[in-house]
């Protein structure tokens, strides 16, 4: 009698890497350190043409990882979509390489997702090294009104107001499990069936903003998105772009400027996709002018730093 081996992969973990070798190795170490004997995980690393020997280091230290070594930087969306093609499980976790897995965060978040069939995607508490919540893991959509309140400082003045703090969603209790509009791509666990319905990551975005588009598309398909704060990861945010003080490495100013431009481009793309036609011409032009002004401001700020 022949025994047929059945692939019992429950979760595919996809990590997109770009020039953060040591952080990537630490991230992988934290995954396997906290992986239990009953956890049937597939771990995939997609490298976007790093120049810091990331590929060689992963091959040497983590031979069990499935590796895709791109010859060029394809961006966040295209790179992650390559990982999806290699994935096997009905649930996929997109995890940043500049993160550290803590305890049973993957297992507990996975269990909650499976126990609630109306949830399409979920994130945990994504914590910065100083213990503060990474706001990107718990937010609303950047509608023109929400964006105005955020950049004008109204959301800080009225943090507990749904009207003024719509983007930061600070009026919601981050100590409790609840539905949100938007999570972060640093820890995004999604049902494959939900991801397939939206085509996973939108390639119009090169870097930044992809997670907002991802969540917006899921909501349009009727899926819920949840914030699960009972478990956490640590996020050394900005380690590739250099745009955040939580980054664990210094980044050249040219890289910072390019990253800032991608971020503003993402705002422009999202606005044109979902809100442009909803406003009269004068308002449209004012919003686009505001986005352009923000781009110049961020570039000057980086050069002056």
PDB file of C-alpha atoms in Angstrom:
ATOM      1  CA  UNK A   1       0.000   0.000   0.000  1.00  0.00           C
ATOM      2  CA  UNK A   2       1.411   3.368  -1.060  1.00  0.00           C
ATOM      3  CA  UNK A   3       1.208   6.379   1.240  1.00  0.00           C
ATOM      4  CA  UNK A   4       0.394   9.635  -0.534  1.00  0.00           C
ATOM      5  CA  UNK A   5       1.955  12.719   0.997  1.00  0.00           C
ATOM      6  CA  UNK A   6      -0.588  15.522   1.232  1.00  0.00           C
ATOM      7  CA  UNK A   7       0.544  19.135   1.195  1.00  0.00           C
ATOM      8  CA  UNK A   8      -0.823  20.545   4.441  1.00  0.00           C
ATOM      9  CA  UNK A   9       0.418  24.086   4.013  1.00  0.00           C
ATOM     10  CA  UNK A  10      -1.956  26.295   6.016  1.00  0.00           C
ATOM     11  CA  UNK A  11      -0.207  29.628   5.642  1.00  0.00           C
ATOM     12  CA  UNK A  12       2.141  31.134   3.083  1.00  0.00           C
ATOM     13  CA  UNK A  13       4.346  33.944   4.430  1.00  0.00           C
ATOM     14  CA  UNK A  14       5.666  36.307   1.759  1.00  0.00           C
ATOM     15  CA  UNK A  15       8.500  38.718   2.590  1.00  0.00           C
ATOM     16  CA  UNK A  16       9.583  41.270  -0.002  1.00  0.00           C
ATOM     17  CA  UNK A  17      13.140  42.431   0.597  1.00  0.00           C
ATOM     18  CA  UNK A  18      15.225  45.322  -0.677  1.00  0.00           C
ATOM     19  CA  UNK A  19      18.643  46.036   0.829  1.00  0.00           C
ATOM     20  CA  UNK A  20      17.852  45.286   4.476  1.00  0.00           C
ATOM     21  CA  UNK A  21      19.918  42.121   4.827  1.00  0.00           C
ATOM     22  CA  UNK A  22      20.388  42.048   8.591  1.00  0.00           C
ATOM     23  CA  UNK A  23      16.786  42.998   9.299  1.00  0.00           C
ATOM     24  CA  UNK A  24      15.594  40.287   6.917  1.00  0.00           C
ATOM     25  CA  UNK A  25      17.726  37.655   8.646  1.00  0.00           C
ATOM     26  CA  UNK A  26      16.441  38.784  12.049  1.00  0.00           C
ATOM     27  CA  UNK A  27      12.875  38.671  10.768  1.00  0.00           C
ATOM     28  CA  UNK A  28      13.295  35.122   9.467  1.00  0.00           C
ATOM     29  CA  UNK A  29      14.929  34.078  12.727  1.00  0.00           C
ATOM     30  CA  UNK A  30      11.945  35.416  14.689  1.00  0.00           C
ATOM     31  CA  UNK A  31       9.517  33.534  12.423  1.00  0.00           C
ATOM     32  CA  UNK A  32      11.186  30.152  12.837  1.00  0.00           C
ATOM     33  CA  UNK A  33      11.883  30.741  16.536  1.00  0.00           C
ATOM     34  CA  UNK A  34       8.154  31.144  17.180  1.00  0.00           C
ATOM     35  CA  UNK A  35       6.955  28.497  14.726  1.00  0.00           C
ATOM     36  CA  UNK A  36       5.457  25.455  16.422  1.00  0.00           C
ATOM     37  CA  UNK A  37       5.565  21.815  15.367  1.00  0.00           C
ATOM     38  CA  UNK A  38       1.937  21.986  14.249  1.00  0.00           C
ATOM     39  CA  UNK A  39       2.392  25.144  12.180  1.00  0.00           C
ATOM     40  CA  UNK A  40       2.435  24.217   8.512  1.00  0.00           C
ATOM     41  CA  UNK A  41       3.944  27.334   6.987  1.00  0.00           C
ATOM     42  CA  UNK A  42       5.533  28.092   3.653  1.00  0.00           C
ATOM     43  CA  UNK A  43       8.024  30.956   3.868  1.00  0.00           C
ATOM     44  CA  UNK A  44       8.849  32.834   0.663  1.00  0.00           C
ATOM     45  CA  UNK A  45      11.369  35.645   0.268  1.00  0.00           C
ATOM     46  CA  UNK A  46      11.196  37.792  -2.852  1.00  0.00           C
ATOM     47  CA  UNK A  47      14.322  39.899  -3.266  1.00  0.00           C
ATOM     48  CA  UNK A  48      14.089  43.023  -5.430  1.00  0.00           C
ATOM     49  CA  UNK A  49      17.672  43.053  -6.728  1.00  0.00           C
ATOM     50  CA  UNK A  50      19.343  43.918  -3.422  1.00  0.00           C
ATOM     51  CA  UNK A  51      23.017  44.868  -3.540  1.00  0.00           C
ATOM     52  CA  UNK A  52      23.803  43.849   0.057  1.00  0.00           C
ATOM     53  CA  UNK A  53      24.145  40.061  -0.403  1.00  0.00           C
ATOM     54  CA  UNK A  54      20.667  39.426   0.994  1.00  0.00           C
ATOM     55  CA  UNK A  55      20.063  36.529  -1.399  1.00  0.00           C
ATOM     56  CA  UNK A  56      23.283  34.723  -0.555  1.00  0.00           C
ATOM     57  CA  UNK A  57      22.723  35.185   3.180  1.00  0.00           C
ATOM     58  CA  UNK A  58      19.211  33.718   3.048  1.00  0.00           C
ATOM     59  CA  UNK A  59      20.364  30.748   0.992  1.00  0.00           C
ATOM     60  CA  UNK A  60      23.120  30.039   3.484  1.00  0.00           C
ATOM     61  CA  UNK A  61      21.296  30.616   6.775  1.00  0.00           C
ATOM     62  CA  UNK A  62      17.723  29.629   5.872  1.00  0.00           C
ATOM     63  CA  UNK A  63      17.815  26.922   3.181  1.00  0.00           C
ATOM     64  CA  UNK A  64      14.196  26.004   3.995  1.00  0.00           C
ATOM     65  CA  UNK A  65      13.004  29.357   2.638  1.00  0.00           C
ATOM     66  CA  UNK A  66      11.760  29.490  -0.951  1.00  0.00           C
ATOM     67  CA  UNK A  67      13.608  32.305  -2.658  1.00  0.00           C
ATOM     68  CA  UNK A  68      12.864  34.467  -5.702  1.00  0.00           C
ATOM     69  CA  UNK A  69      15.823  36.631  -6.733  1.00  0.00           C
ATOM     70  CA  UNK A  70      14.733  39.390  -9.093  1.00  0.00           C
ATOM     71  CA  UNK A  71      17.299  40.985 -11.385  1.00  0.00           C
ATOM     72  CA  UNK A  72      15.675  44.412 -11.021  1.00  0.00           C
ATOM     73  CA  UNK A  73      13.671  46.310  -8.429  1.00  0.00           C
ATOM     74  CA  UNK A  74      10.094  45.621  -9.466  1.00  0.00           C
ATOM     75  CA  UNK A  75       8.497  47.622  -6.672  1.00  0.00           C
ATOM     76  CA  UNK A  76       6.299  46.516  -3.797  1.00  0.00           C
ATOM     77  CA  UNK A  77       3.199  45.415  -5.692  1.00  0.00           C
ATOM     78  CA  UNK A  78       4.839  43.499  -8.530  1.00  0.00           C
ATOM     79  CA  UNK A  79       7.331  41.887  -6.168  1.00  0.00           C
ATOM     80  CA  UNK A  80       4.679  40.627  -3.780  1.00  0.00           C
ATOM     81  CA  UNK A  81       2.561  39.368  -6.658  1.00  0.00           C
ATOM     82  CA  UNK A  82       5.492  37.189  -7.718  1.00  0.00           C
ATOM     83  CA  UNK A  83       5.467  35.673  -4.253  1.00  0.00           C
ATOM     84  CA  UNK A  84       1.740  34.985  -4.557  1.00  0.00           C
ATOM     85  CA  UNK A  85       2.374  32.897  -7.679  1.00  0.00           C
ATOM     86  CA  UNK A  86       4.676  30.649  -5.658  1.00  0.00           C
ATOM     87  CA  UNK A  87       2.378  30.439  -2.623  1.00  0.00           C
ATOM     88  CA  UNK A  88       0.317  27.332  -1.849  1.00  0.00           C
ATOM     89  CA  UNK A  89      -1.832  28.066   1.199  1.00  0.00           C
ATOM     90  CA  UNK A  90      -5.439  29.308   1.460  1.00  0.00           C
ATOM     91  CA  UNK A  91      -4.216  32.146   3.701  1.00  0.00           C
ATOM     92  CA  UNK A  92      -1.301  34.462   2.900  1.00  0.00           C
ATOM     93  CA  UNK A  93       0.656  36.716   5.236  1.00  0.00           C
ATOM     94  CA  UNK A  94       2.514  39.632   3.664  1.00  0.00           C
ATOM     95  CA  UNK A  95       5.243  40.563   6.129  1.00  0.00           C
ATOM     96  CA  UNK A  96       7.849  43.320   5.909  1.00  0.00           C
ATOM     97  CA  UNK A  97      11.501  42.317   6.335  1.00  0.00           C
ATOM     98  CA  UNK A  98      12.027  45.135   8.842  1.00  0.00           C
ATOM     99  CA  UNK A  99       9.737  43.464  11.370  1.00  0.00           C
ATOM    100  CA  UNK A 100      10.245  41.119  14.303  1.00  0.00           C
ATOM    101  CA  UNK A 101       7.653  38.454  15.091  1.00  0.00           C
ATOM    102  CA  UNK A 102       6.747  38.327  18.780  1.00  0.00           C
ATOM    103  CA  UNK A 103       5.394  35.190  20.443  1.00  0.00           C
ATOM    104  CA  UNK A 104       2.379  33.556  18.808  1.00  0.00           C
ATOM    105  CA  UNK A 105       1.226  36.614  16.861  1.00  0.00           C
ATOM    106  CA  UNK A 106       1.024  34.724  13.567  1.00  0.00           C
ATOM    107  CA  UNK A 107      -0.848  31.753  15.054  1.00  0.00           C
ATOM    108  CA  UNK A 108      -3.342  33.840  17.048  1.00  0.00           C
ATOM    109  CA  UNK A 109      -4.096  36.243  14.194  1.00  0.00           C
ATOM    110  CA  UNK A 110      -4.531  33.276  11.848  1.00  0.00           C
ATOM    111  CA  UNK A 111      -6.941  31.588  14.273  1.00  0.00           C
ATOM    112  CA  UNK A 112      -9.062  34.724  14.566  1.00  0.00           C
ATOM    113  CA  UNK A 113      -9.221  35.099  10.801  1.00  0.00           C
ATOM    114  CA  UNK A 114     -10.309  31.498  10.321  1.00  0.00           C
ATOM    115  CA  UNK A 115     -12.939  31.832  13.033  1.00  0.00           C
ATOM    116  CA  UNK A 116     -14.626  34.774  11.305  1.00  0.00           C
ATOM    117  CA  UNK A 117     -15.485  33.929   7.677  1.00  0.00           C
ATOM    118  CA  UNK A 118     -16.630  37.461   6.815  1.00  0.00           C
ATOM    119  CA  UNK A 119     -13.128  38.858   7.454  1.00  0.00           C
ATOM    120  CA  UNK A 120     -11.057  39.123   4.290  1.00  0.00           C
ATOM    121  CA  UNK A 121      -7.898  40.588   5.821  1.00  0.00           C
ATOM    122  CA  UNK A 122      -6.527  41.196   9.289  1.00  0.00           C
ATOM    123  CA  UNK A 123      -3.545  42.792  11.000  1.00  0.00           C
ATOM    124  CA  UNK A 124      -2.116  42.609  14.496  1.00  0.00           C
ATOM    125  CA  UNK A 125      -0.794  45.411  16.676  1.00  0.00           C
ATOM    126  CA  UNK A 126       2.144  46.736  14.703  1.00  0.00           C
ATOM    127  CA  UNK A 127       4.384  48.411  17.237  1.00  0.00           C
ATOM    128  CA  UNK A 128       7.296  50.741  16.628  1.00  0.00           C
ATOM    129  CA  UNK A 129      10.550  50.179  18.578  1.00  0.00           C
ATOM    130  CA  UNK A 130       9.549  52.873  21.096  1.00  0.00           C
ATOM    131  CA  UNK A 131       6.365  50.973  21.957  1.00  0.00           C
ATOM    132  CA  UNK A 132       4.006  53.278  20.101  1.00  0.00           C
ATOM    133  CA  UNK A 133       1.447  51.978  17.640  1.00  0.00           C
ATOM    134  CA  UNK A 134       2.386  52.259  13.974  1.00  0.00           C
ATOM    135  CA  UNK A 135      -0.533  54.419  12.860  1.00  0.00           C
ATOM    136  CA  UNK A 136      -0.524  52.738   9.427  1.00  0.00           C
ATOM    137  CA  UNK A 137      -1.852  49.546  11.008  1.00  0.00           C
ATOM    138  CA  UNK A 138      -5.018  51.275  12.230  1.00  0.00           C
ATOM    139  CA  UNK A 139      -6.514  53.990  10.041  1.00  0.00           C
ATOM    140  CA  UNK A 140      -9.321  55.167   7.804  1.00  0.00           C
ATOM    141  CA  UNK A 141      -9.208  55.847   4.086  1.00  0.00           C
ATOM    142  CA  UNK A 142      -7.518  59.060   2.879  1.00  0.00           C
ATOM    143  CA  UNK A 143     -10.599  60.721   1.457  1.00  0.00           C
ATOM    144  CA  UNK A 144     -10.071  64.406   0.566  1.00  0.00           C
ATOM    145  CA  UNK A 145     -11.771  65.406   3.830  1.00  0.00           C
ATOM    146  CA  UNK A 146      -9.825  62.952   5.975  1.00  0.00           C
ATOM    147  CA  UNK A 147      -6.580  64.043   4.311  1.00  0.00           C
ATOM    148  CA  UNK A 148      -7.353  67.711   4.888  1.00  0.00           C
ATOM    149  CA  UNK A 149      -8.023  67.076   8.572  1.00  0.00           C
ATOM    150  CA  UNK A 150      -4.823  65.055   8.889  1.00  0.00           C
ATOM    151  CA  UNK A 151      -2.453  67.504   7.187  1.00  0.00           C
ATOM    152  CA  UNK A 152      -4.073  70.576   8.755  1.00  0.00           C
ATOM    153  CA  UNK A 153      -3.653  69.158  12.249  1.00  0.00           C
ATOM    154  CA  UNK A 154      -7.377  68.966  12.991  1.00  0.00           C
ATOM    155  CA  UNK A 155      -7.078  65.241  13.650  1.00  0.00           C
ATOM    156  CA  UNK A 156      -4.543  65.964  16.418  1.00  0.00           C
ATOM    157  CA  UNK A 157      -6.711  68.682  17.914  1.00  0.00           C
ATOM    158  CA  UNK A 158      -9.762  66.413  17.961  1.00  0.00           C
ATOM    159  CA  UNK A 159      -8.343  62.861  18.201  1.00  0.00           C
ATOM    160  CA  UNK A 160     -11.575  61.368  19.547  1.00  0.00           C
ATOM    161  CA  UNK A 161     -13.826  62.839  16.877  1.00  0.00           C
ATOM    162  CA  UNK A 162     -14.941  60.549  14.021  1.00  0.00           C
ATOM    163  CA  UNK A 163     -15.481  63.692  11.937  1.00  0.00           C
ATOM    164  CA  UNK A 164     -11.957  65.100  12.259  1.00  0.00           C
ATOM    165  CA  UNK A 165      -9.905  61.974  13.031  1.00  0.00           C
ATOM    166  CA  UNK A 166     -11.258  59.861  10.201  1.00  0.00           C
ATOM    167  CA  UNK A 167      -7.833  59.012   8.788  1.00  0.00           C
ATOM    168  CA  UNK A 168      -6.005  58.252  12.029  1.00  0.00           C
ATOM    169  CA  UNK A 169      -9.072  56.457  13.451  1.00  0.00           C
ATOM    170  CA  UNK A 170      -7.811  57.490  16.910  1.00  0.00           C
ATOM    171  CA  UNK A 171     -11.383  57.638  18.170  1.00  0.00           C
ATOM    172  CA  UNK A 172     -11.459  53.816  18.182  1.00  0.00           C
ATOM    173  CA  UNK A 173     -10.145  51.794  21.143  1.00  0.00           C
ATOM    174  CA  UNK A 174      -6.887  50.201  19.983  1.00  0.00           C
ATOM    175  CA  UNK A 175      -6.960  47.837  22.972  1.00  0.00           C
ATOM    176  CA  UNK A 176      -9.930  45.961  21.552  1.00  0.00           C
ATOM    177  CA  UNK A 177     -10.469  43.819  18.473  1.00  0.00           C
ATOM    178  CA  UNK A 178     -12.555  45.693  15.926  1.00  0.00           C
ATOM    179  CA  UNK A 179     -13.188  46.410  12.273  1.00  0.00           C
ATOM    180  CA  UNK A 180     -11.134  49.089  10.517  1.00  0.00           C
ATOM    181  CA  UNK A 181     -10.942  50.540   7.044  1.00  0.00           C
ATOM    182  CA  UNK A 182      -7.257  50.189   6.391  1.00  0.00           C
ATOM    183  CA  UNK A 183      -4.267  48.255   7.690  1.00  0.00           C
ATOM    184  CA  UNK A 184      -0.582  48.183   6.832  1.00  0.00           C
ATOM    185  CA  UNK A 185       1.289  46.032   4.347  1.00  0.00           C
ATOM    186  CA  UNK A 186       3.896  45.406   7.045  1.00  0.00           C
ATOM    187  CA  UNK A 187       1.624  42.669   8.451  1.00  0.00           C
ATOM    188  CA  UNK A 188      -1.284  41.887   6.168  1.00  0.00           C
ATOM    189  CA  UNK A 189      -2.915  38.483   6.501  1.00  0.00           C
ATOM    190  CA  UNK A 190      -5.498  37.775   3.805  1.00  0.00           C
ATOM    191  CA  UNK A 191      -7.637  34.910   2.605  1.00  0.00           C
ATOM    192  CA  UNK A 192      -6.486  33.765  -0.819  1.00  0.00           C
ATOM    193  CA  UNK A 193     -10.069  33.825  -2.111  1.00  0.00           C
ATOM    194  CA  UNK A 194     -10.370  37.495  -1.126  1.00  0.00           C
ATOM    195  CA  UNK A 195      -7.008  38.412  -2.624  1.00  0.00           C
ATOM    196  CA  UNK A 196      -7.866  36.674  -5.872  1.00  0.00           C
ATOM    197  CA  UNK A 197     -11.080  38.663  -6.165  1.00  0.00           C
ATOM    198  CA  UNK A 198      -9.111  41.922  -6.297  1.00  0.00           C
ATOM    199  CA  UNK A 199      -6.088  40.598  -8.182  1.00  0.00           C
ATOM    200  CA  UNK A 200      -3.926  41.023  -5.069  1.00  0.00           C
ATOM    201  CA  UNK A 201      -1.579  44.046  -5.396  1.00  0.00           C
ATOM    202  CA  UNK A 202      -2.268  46.893  -7.834  1.00  0.00           C
ATOM    203  CA  UNK A 203       0.811  47.404 -10.041  1.00  0.00           C
ATOM    204  CA  UNK A 204      -0.023  51.071 -10.588  1.00  0.00           C
ATOM    205  CA  UNK A 205       1.686  51.607  -7.221  1.00  0.00           C
ATOM    206  CA  UNK A 206       5.463  51.144  -7.138  1.00  0.00           C
ATOM    207  CA  UNK A 207       6.127  51.881  -3.483  1.00  0.00           C
ATOM    208  CA  UNK A 208       3.729  53.238  -0.854  1.00  0.00           C
ATOM    209  CA  UNK A 209      -0.054  53.366  -0.940  1.00  0.00           C
ATOM    210  CA  UNK A 210      -0.516  49.807  -2.151  1.00  0.00           C
ATOM    211  CA  UNK A 211      -1.963  48.665   1.171  1.00  0.00           C
ATOM    212  CA  UNK A 212      -4.614  51.405   1.085  1.00  0.00           C
ATOM    213  CA  UNK A 213      -5.653  50.372  -2.419  1.00  0.00           C
ATOM    214  CA  UNK A 214      -5.643  46.722  -1.325  1.00  0.00           C
ATOM    215  CA  UNK A 215      -8.011  47.446   1.562  1.00  0.00           C
ATOM    216  CA  UNK A 216     -10.258  49.740  -0.461  1.00  0.00           C
ATOM    217  CA  UNK A 217     -10.661  47.021  -3.096  1.00  0.00           C
ATOM    218  CA  UNK A 218     -11.461  44.389  -0.455  1.00  0.00           C
ATOM    219  CA  UNK A 219     -14.141  46.634   1.057  1.00  0.00           C
ATOM    220  CA  UNK A 220     -15.662  47.159  -2.385  1.00  0.00           C
ATOM    221  CA  UNK A 221     -16.012  43.372  -2.654  1.00  0.00           C
ATOM    222  CA  UNK A 222     -17.826  43.230   0.692  1.00  0.00           C
ATOM    223  CA  UNK A 223     -14.987  41.857   2.840  1.00  0.00           C
ATOM    224  CA  UNK A 224     -14.332  43.095   6.364  1.00  0.00           C
ATOM    225  CA  UNK A 225     -10.896  44.161   7.596  1.00  0.00           C
ATOM    226  CA  UNK A 226      -9.973  43.714  11.256  1.00  0.00           C
ATOM    227  CA  UNK A 227      -7.463  44.991  13.782  1.00  0.00           C
ATOM    228  CA  UNK A 228      -6.314  42.307  16.251  1.00  0.00           C
ATOM    229  CA  UNK A 229      -4.336  43.996  19.075  1.00  0.00           C
ATOM    230  CA  UNK A 230      -4.004  40.970  21.368  1.00  0.00           C
ATOM    231  CA  UNK A 231      -0.667  40.083  19.747  1.00  0.00           C
ATOM    232  CA  UNK A 232       2.036  42.201  18.144  1.00  0.00           C
ATOM    233  CA  UNK A 233       5.082  42.525  15.932  1.00  0.00           C
ATOM    234  CA  UNK A 234       7.858  45.125  16.145  1.00  0.00           C
ATOM    235  CA  UNK A 235       8.269  47.292  13.033  1.00  0.00           C
ATOM    236  CA  UNK A 236      11.534  49.114  12.333  1.00  0.00           C
ATOM    237  CA  UNK A 237       9.585  51.322   9.972  1.00  0.00           C
ATOM    238  CA  UNK A 238      11.360  53.153   7.181  1.00  0.00           C
ATOM    239  CA  UNK A 239      14.488  51.017   7.072  1.00  0.00           C
ATOM    240  CA  UNK A 240      14.352  50.875   3.261  1.00  0.00           C
ATOM    241  CA  UNK A 241      13.071  54.389   2.611  1.00  0.00           C
ATOM    242  CA  UNK A 242      14.710  56.242   5.493  1.00  0.00           C
ATOM    243  CA  UNK A 243      11.615  58.400   5.964  1.00  0.00           C
ATOM    244  CA  UNK A 244      10.905  57.406   9.579  1.00  0.00           C
ATOM    245  CA  UNK A 245      12.939  57.843  12.753  1.00  0.00           C
ATOM    246  CA  UNK A 246      12.163  54.209  13.625  1.00  0.00           C
ATOM    247  CA  UNK A 247      14.461  53.036  10.812  1.00  0.00           C
ATOM    248  CA  UNK A 248      17.408  50.963  11.991  1.00  0.00           C
ATOM    249  CA  UNK A 249      19.817  52.079   9.270  1.00  0.00           C
ATOM    250  CA  UNK A 250      20.827  55.285   7.531  1.00  0.00           C
ATOM    251  CA  UNK A 251      19.615  55.853   3.986  1.00  0.00           C
ATOM    252  CA  UNK A 252      21.069  58.153   1.333  1.00  0.00           C
ATOM    253  CA  UNK A 253      19.151  61.394   0.715  1.00  0.00           C
ATOM    254  CA  UNK A 254      18.542  60.453  -2.915  1.00  0.00           C
ATOM    255  CA  UNK A 255      16.768  57.291  -1.759  1.00  0.00           C
ATOM    256  CA  UNK A 256      14.726  59.307   0.723  1.00  0.00           C
ATOM    257  CA  UNK A 257      13.648  61.750  -1.964  1.00  0.00           C
ATOM    258  CA  UNK A 258      12.696  58.951  -4.339  1.00  0.00           C
ATOM    259  CA  UNK A 259      10.683  57.317  -1.558  1.00  0.00           C
ATOM    260  CA  UNK A 260       8.950  60.592  -0.731  1.00  0.00           C
ATOM    261  CA  UNK A 261       8.043  61.037  -4.402  1.00  0.00           C
ATOM    262  CA  UNK A 262       6.583  57.523  -4.558  1.00  0.00           C
ATOM    263  CA  UNK A 263       4.522  58.312  -1.477  1.00  0.00           C
ATOM    264  CA  UNK A 264       3.024  61.447  -3.011  1.00  0.00           C
ATOM    265  CA  UNK A 265       2.522  59.649  -6.333  1.00  0.00           C
ATOM    266  CA  UNK A 266       0.497  57.061  -4.419  1.00  0.00           C
ATOM    267  CA  UNK A 267      -1.774  59.805  -3.071  1.00  0.00           C
ATOM    268  CA  UNK A 268      -2.286  61.118  -6.589  1.00  0.00           C
ATOM    269  CA  UNK A 269      -3.051  57.662  -7.994  1.00  0.00           C
ATOM    270  CA  UNK A 270      -5.514  56.802  -5.220  1.00  0.00           C
ATOM    271  CA  UNK A 271      -7.323  60.138  -5.528  1.00  0.00           C
ATOM    272  CA  UNK A 272      -7.669  59.856  -9.302  1.00  0.00           C
ATOM    273  CA  UNK A 273      -8.884  56.266  -9.108  1.00  0.00           C
ATOM    274  CA  UNK A 274     -11.571  56.790  -6.494  1.00  0.00           C
ATOM    275  CA  UNK A 275     -12.454  60.451  -5.928  1.00  0.00           C
ATOM    276  CA  UNK A 276     -11.476  62.591  -8.920  1.00  0.00           C
ATOM    277  CA  UNK A 277     -14.779  62.265 -10.779  1.00  0.00           C
ATOM    278  CA  UNK A 278     -16.809  62.940  -7.647  1.00  0.00           C
ATOM    279  CA  UNK A 279     -15.768  66.597  -7.413  1.00  0.00           C
ATOM    280  CA  UNK A 280     -16.278  69.680  -9.620  1.00  0.00           C
ATOM    281  CA  UNK A 281     -13.273  70.826 -11.743  1.00  0.00           C
ATOM    282  CA  UNK A 282     -12.196  73.631  -9.385  1.00  0.00           C
ATOM    283  CA  UNK A 283     -12.076  71.323  -6.352  1.00  0.00           C
ATOM    284  CA  UNK A 284     -10.228  68.684  -8.381  1.00  0.00           C
ATOM    285  CA  UNK A 285      -7.533  71.175  -9.331  1.00  0.00           C
ATOM    286  CA  UNK A 286      -7.173  72.443  -5.776  1.00  0.00           C
ATOM    287  CA  UNK A 287      -6.704  68.913  -4.440  1.00  0.00           C
ATOM    288  CA  UNK A 288      -4.105  68.046  -7.087  1.00  0.00           C
ATOM    289  CA  UNK A 289      -2.312  71.341  -6.409  1.00  0.00           C
ATOM    290  CA  UNK A 290      -2.248  70.494  -2.716  1.00  0.00           C
ATOM    291  CA  UNK A 291      -0.691  67.100  -3.470  1.00  0.00           C
ATOM    292  CA  UNK A 292       1.940  68.778  -5.665  1.00  0.00           C
ATOM    293  CA  UNK A 293       2.736  71.304  -2.940  1.00  0.00           C
ATOM    294  CA  UNK A 294       3.152  68.470  -0.434  1.00  0.00           C
ATOM    295  CA  UNK A 295       5.606  66.775  -2.777  1.00  0.00           C
ATOM    296  CA  UNK A 296       7.774  69.918  -3.003  1.00  0.00           C
ATOM    297  CA  UNK A 297       7.603  70.441   0.755  1.00  0.00           C
ATOM    298  CA  UNK A 298       8.761  66.906   1.518  1.00  0.00           C
ATOM    299  CA  UNK A 299      11.653  67.107  -0.968  1.00  0.00           C
ATOM    300  CA  UNK A 300      12.884  70.410   0.455  1.00  0.00           C
ATOM    301  CA  UNK A 301      12.582  69.099   4.009  1.00  0.00           C
ATOM    302  CA  UNK A 302      14.756  66.098   3.173  1.00  0.00           C
ATOM    303  CA  UNK A 303      17.434  68.205   1.442  1.00  0.00           C
ATOM    304  CA  UNK A 304      17.513  70.629   4.384  1.00  0.00           C
ATOM    305  CA  UNK A 305      17.861  67.876   6.976  1.00  0.00           C
TER     306      UNK A 305
END
